[in-house]
Amino acid sequence: MEDKPISFLDSETDALMKDYFSSSPGSYPLFVAVANLIVSKFSEVTVKIQKTQIAFSSKHNFAFIWLPPFKVPNRPETYIVVSFGADHEIKHSRINDAREVQPKRWIHHVLISRLEEVDETLLGWLQSSYQQARKSL
């Protein structure tokens, strides 16, 4: 996997991103692929680097990328978790977990361990979450 900087980030922010992924450098290219997908498909996206996750927002947060805090049995050695919201539970084999955090507000978690998993299915879920975030609450 090629370690390219994300096209929309300045060098200082790119360095912060790499620092976030320093405990799992193999995960950084997966992050780059998802982040580039998000910023290439959606307008007015803000990226917030937080202690435990990287949040993508447009009016409101609509996607999060984070590293697992500890090793989990039967999971890939290297992966990221992409979390996104929906107004209903989405049942799909790629969704690792889904929780209703408020009435009609679900958070879904997808494990990404290969670049091939950054695909149209993931894009569709992110598109729906983005559109929901753009609506006024």
mmCIF file of C-alpha atoms in Angstrom:
data_model
loop_
_atom_site.group_PDB
_atom_site.id
_atom_site.type_symbol
_atom_site.label_atom_id
_atom_site.label_comp_id
_atom_site.label_asym_id
_atom_site.label_seq_id
_atom_site.Cartn_x
_atom_site.Cartn_y
_atom_site.Cartn_z
ATOM 1 C CA MET A 1 0.000 0.000 0.000
ATOM 2 C CA GLU A 2 1.317 3.400 -0.928
ATOM 3 C CA ASP A 3 1.724 5.980 1.838
ATOM 4 C CA LYS A 4 0.472 9.147 0.133
ATOM 5 C CA PRO A 5 -0.627 12.275 1.983
ATOM 6 C CA ILE A 6 -4.309 13.040 1.819
ATOM 7 C CA SER A 7 -4.906 15.613 -0.889
ATOM 8 C CA PHE A 8 -6.975 18.021 1.215
ATOM 9 C CA LEU A 9 -4.686 18.143 4.274
ATOM 10 C CA ASP A 10 -1.791 20.481 4.856
ATOM 11 C CA SER A 11 1.511 18.928 5.904
ATOM 12 C CA GLU A 12 0.998 19.734 9.607
ATOM 13 C CA THR A 13 -2.406 18.029 9.713
ATOM 14 C CA ASP A 14 -1.076 15.103 7.698
ATOM 15 C CA ALA A 15 1.688 14.728 10.318
ATOM 16 C CA LEU A 16 -0.948 14.703 13.100
ATOM 17 C CA MET A 17 -2.855 11.999 11.228
ATOM 18 C CA LYS A 18 0.274 9.876 10.882
ATOM 19 C CA ASP A 19 0.951 10.377 14.595
ATOM 20 C CA TYR A 20 -2.570 9.144 15.393
ATOM 21 C CA PHE A 21 -1.812 5.979 13.400
ATOM 22 C CA SER A 22 1.728 5.504 14.750
ATOM 23 C CA SER A 23 0.677 2.501 16.849
ATOM 24 C CA SER A 24 -0.630 0.801 13.697
ATOM 25 C CA PRO A 25 1.206 2.242 10.663
ATOM 26 C CA GLY A 26 -0.322 -0.368 8.353
ATOM 27 C CA SER A 27 -3.737 1.135 9.083
ATOM 28 C CA TYR A 28 -2.798 4.570 7.759
ATOM 29 C CA PRO A 29 -3.253 3.681 4.050
ATOM 30 C CA LEU A 30 -6.722 2.326 4.890
ATOM 31 C CA PHE A 31 -7.547 5.622 6.572
ATOM 32 C CA VAL A 32 -6.226 7.564 3.564
ATOM 33 C CA ALA A 33 -8.461 5.567 1.221
ATOM 34 C CA VAL A 34 -11.608 6.189 3.298
ATOM 35 C CA ALA A 35 -10.773 9.854 3.928
ATOM 36 C CA ASN A 36 -10.116 10.501 0.244
ATOM 37 C CA LEU A 37 -13.405 8.798 -0.637
ATOM 38 C CA ILE A 38 -15.268 11.043 1.809
ATOM 39 C CA VAL A 39 -13.736 14.331 0.694
ATOM 40 C CA SER A 40 -13.998 13.489 -3.002
ATOM 41 C CA LYS A 41 -17.716 12.659 -2.808
ATOM 42 C CA PHE A 42 -19.078 15.107 -0.216
ATOM 43 C CA SER A 43 -18.869 18.894 -0.031
ATOM 44 C CA GLU A 44 -18.085 21.099 2.946
ATOM 45 C CA VAL A 45 -16.453 18.374 5.011
ATOM 46 C CA THR A 46 -14.485 19.244 8.133
ATOM 47 C CA VAL A 47 -12.013 16.818 9.667
ATOM 48 C CA LYS A 48 -11.479 16.820 13.429
ATOM 49 C CA ILE A 49 -8.572 14.905 14.917
ATOM 50 C CA GLN A 50 -9.584 13.797 18.385
ATOM 51 C CA LYS A 51 -7.820 11.662 20.971
ATOM 52 C CA THR A 52 -9.636 8.422 20.151
ATOM 53 C CA GLN A 53 -11.035 9.037 16.665
ATOM 54 C CA ILE A 54 -11.017 11.185 13.572
ATOM 55 C CA ALA A 55 -14.411 12.744 12.902
ATOM 56 C CA PHE A 56 -15.828 13.934 9.585
ATOM 57 C CA SER A 57 -18.592 16.519 9.759
ATOM 58 C CA SER A 58 -20.762 18.675 7.570
ATOM 59 C CA LYS A 59 -23.014 20.633 9.915
ATOM 60 C CA HIS A 60 -22.917 17.567 12.190
ATOM 61 C CA ASN A 61 -20.628 14.554 12.489
ATOM 62 C CA PHE A 62 -21.474 11.841 10.000
ATOM 63 C CA ALA A 63 -18.462 9.502 10.007
ATOM 64 C CA PHE A 64 -15.699 8.481 12.373
ATOM 65 C CA ILE A 65 -12.537 6.491 11.826
ATOM 66 C CA TRP A 66 -10.754 4.946 14.759
ATOM 67 C CA LEU A 67 -8.292 2.276 15.733
ATOM 68 C CA PRO A 68 -9.254 -0.555 18.040
ATOM 69 C CA PRO A 69 -7.882 0.213 21.517
ATOM 70 C CA PHE A 70 -6.741 -3.404 22.005
ATOM 71 C CA LYS A 71 -6.384 -6.620 20.021
ATOM 72 C CA VAL A 72 -9.601 -8.548 19.557
ATOM 73 C CA PRO A 73 -9.545 -12.292 18.841
ATOM 74 C CA ASN A 74 -10.649 -13.407 15.362
ATOM 75 C CA ARG A 75 -10.125 -9.983 13.808
ATOM 76 C CA PRO A 76 -7.512 -9.000 11.222
ATOM 77 C CA GLU A 77 -4.102 -7.938 12.497
ATOM 78 C CA THR A 78 -4.423 -4.520 10.842
ATOM 79 C CA TYR A 79 -7.695 -2.666 10.391
ATOM 80 C CA ILE A 80 -9.592 0.524 11.051
ATOM 81 C CA VAL A 81 -13.157 0.956 12.211
ATOM 82 C CA VAL A 82 -15.447 3.239 10.234
ATOM 83 C CA SER A 83 -18.502 4.342 12.197
ATOM 84 C CA PHE A 84 -21.496 6.124 10.732
ATOM 85 C CA GLY A 85 -25.037 7.030 11.701
ATOM 86 C CA ALA A 86 -28.422 6.048 10.326
ATOM 87 C CA ASP A 87 -32.041 6.514 11.325
ATOM 88 C CA HIS A 88 -32.569 2.744 11.315
ATOM 89 C CA GLU A 89 -30.601 -0.427 11.878
ATOM 90 C CA ILE A 90 -28.766 -1.612 8.787
ATOM 91 C CA LYS A 91 -28.336 -5.371 8.657
ATOM 92 C CA HIS A 92 -25.418 -6.410 6.490
ATOM 93 C CA SER A 93 -22.656 -8.993 6.842
ATOM 94 C CA ARG A 94 -19.986 -6.255 6.771
ATOM 95 C CA ILE A 95 -21.459 -4.344 9.711
ATOM 96 C CA ASN A 96 -19.637 -5.532 12.798
ATOM 97 C CA ASP A 97 -21.938 -3.850 15.318
ATOM 98 C CA ALA A 98 -24.977 -1.568 15.374
ATOM 99 C CA ARG A 99 -26.471 0.189 18.406
ATOM 100 C CA GLU A 100 -29.489 2.426 18.830
ATOM 101 C CA VAL A 101 -27.986 5.339 20.771
ATOM 102 C CA GLN A 102 -31.213 7.372 20.756
ATOM 103 C CA PRO A 103 -34.647 6.666 19.327
ATOM 104 C CA LYS A 104 -34.231 6.425 15.529
ATOM 105 C CA ARG A 105 -30.480 7.112 15.791
ATOM 106 C CA TRP A 106 -28.260 4.165 15.119
ATOM 107 C CA ILE A 107 -24.474 3.981 15.044
ATOM 108 C CA HIS A 108 -22.914 1.299 12.852
ATOM 109 C CA HIS A 109 -19.337 0.026 12.899
ATOM 110 C CA VAL A 110 -17.577 -1.494 9.891
ATOM 111 C CA LEU A 111 -14.119 -3.045 9.972
ATOM 112 C CA ILE A 112 -11.886 -2.126 7.044
ATOM 113 C CA SER A 113 -8.796 -4.318 6.653
ATOM 114 C CA ARG A 114 -8.296 -4.212 2.858
ATOM 115 C CA LEU A 115 -8.405 -1.385 0.329
ATOM 116 C CA GLU A 116 -10.998 -3.367 -1.650
ATOM 117 C CA GLU A 117 -13.447 -2.805 1.227
ATOM 118 C CA VAL A 118 -13.459 0.934 0.500
ATOM 119 C CA ASP A 119 -16.164 0.436 -2.081
ATOM 120 C CA GLU A 120 -19.633 1.416 -3.296
ATOM 121 C CA THR A 121 -21.321 -0.318 -0.358
ATOM 122 C CA LEU A 122 -19.357 1.746 2.171
ATOM 123 C CA LEU A 123 -19.908 4.859 0.059
ATOM 124 C CA GLY A 124 -23.672 4.288 0.109
ATOM 125 C CA TRP A 125 -23.753 4.078 3.899
ATOM 126 C CA LEU A 126 -21.567 7.170 4.236
ATOM 127 C CA GLN A 127 -23.716 9.056 1.693
ATOM 128 C CA SER A 128 -26.841 8.331 3.711
ATOM 129 C CA SER A 129 -25.162 9.396 6.955
ATOM 130 C CA TYR A 130 -23.821 12.566 5.299
ATOM 131 C CA GLN A 131 -27.280 13.519 4.008
ATOM 132 C CA GLN A 132 -28.778 12.942 7.435
ATOM 133 C CA ALA A 133 -26.099 15.116 9.050
ATOM 134 C CA ARG A 134 -26.755 17.940 6.588
ATOM 135 C CA LYS A 135 -30.406 18.145 7.647
ATOM 136 C CA SER A 136 -31.202 20.485 10.508
ATOM 137 C CA LEU A 137 -31.879 18.716 13.765
#
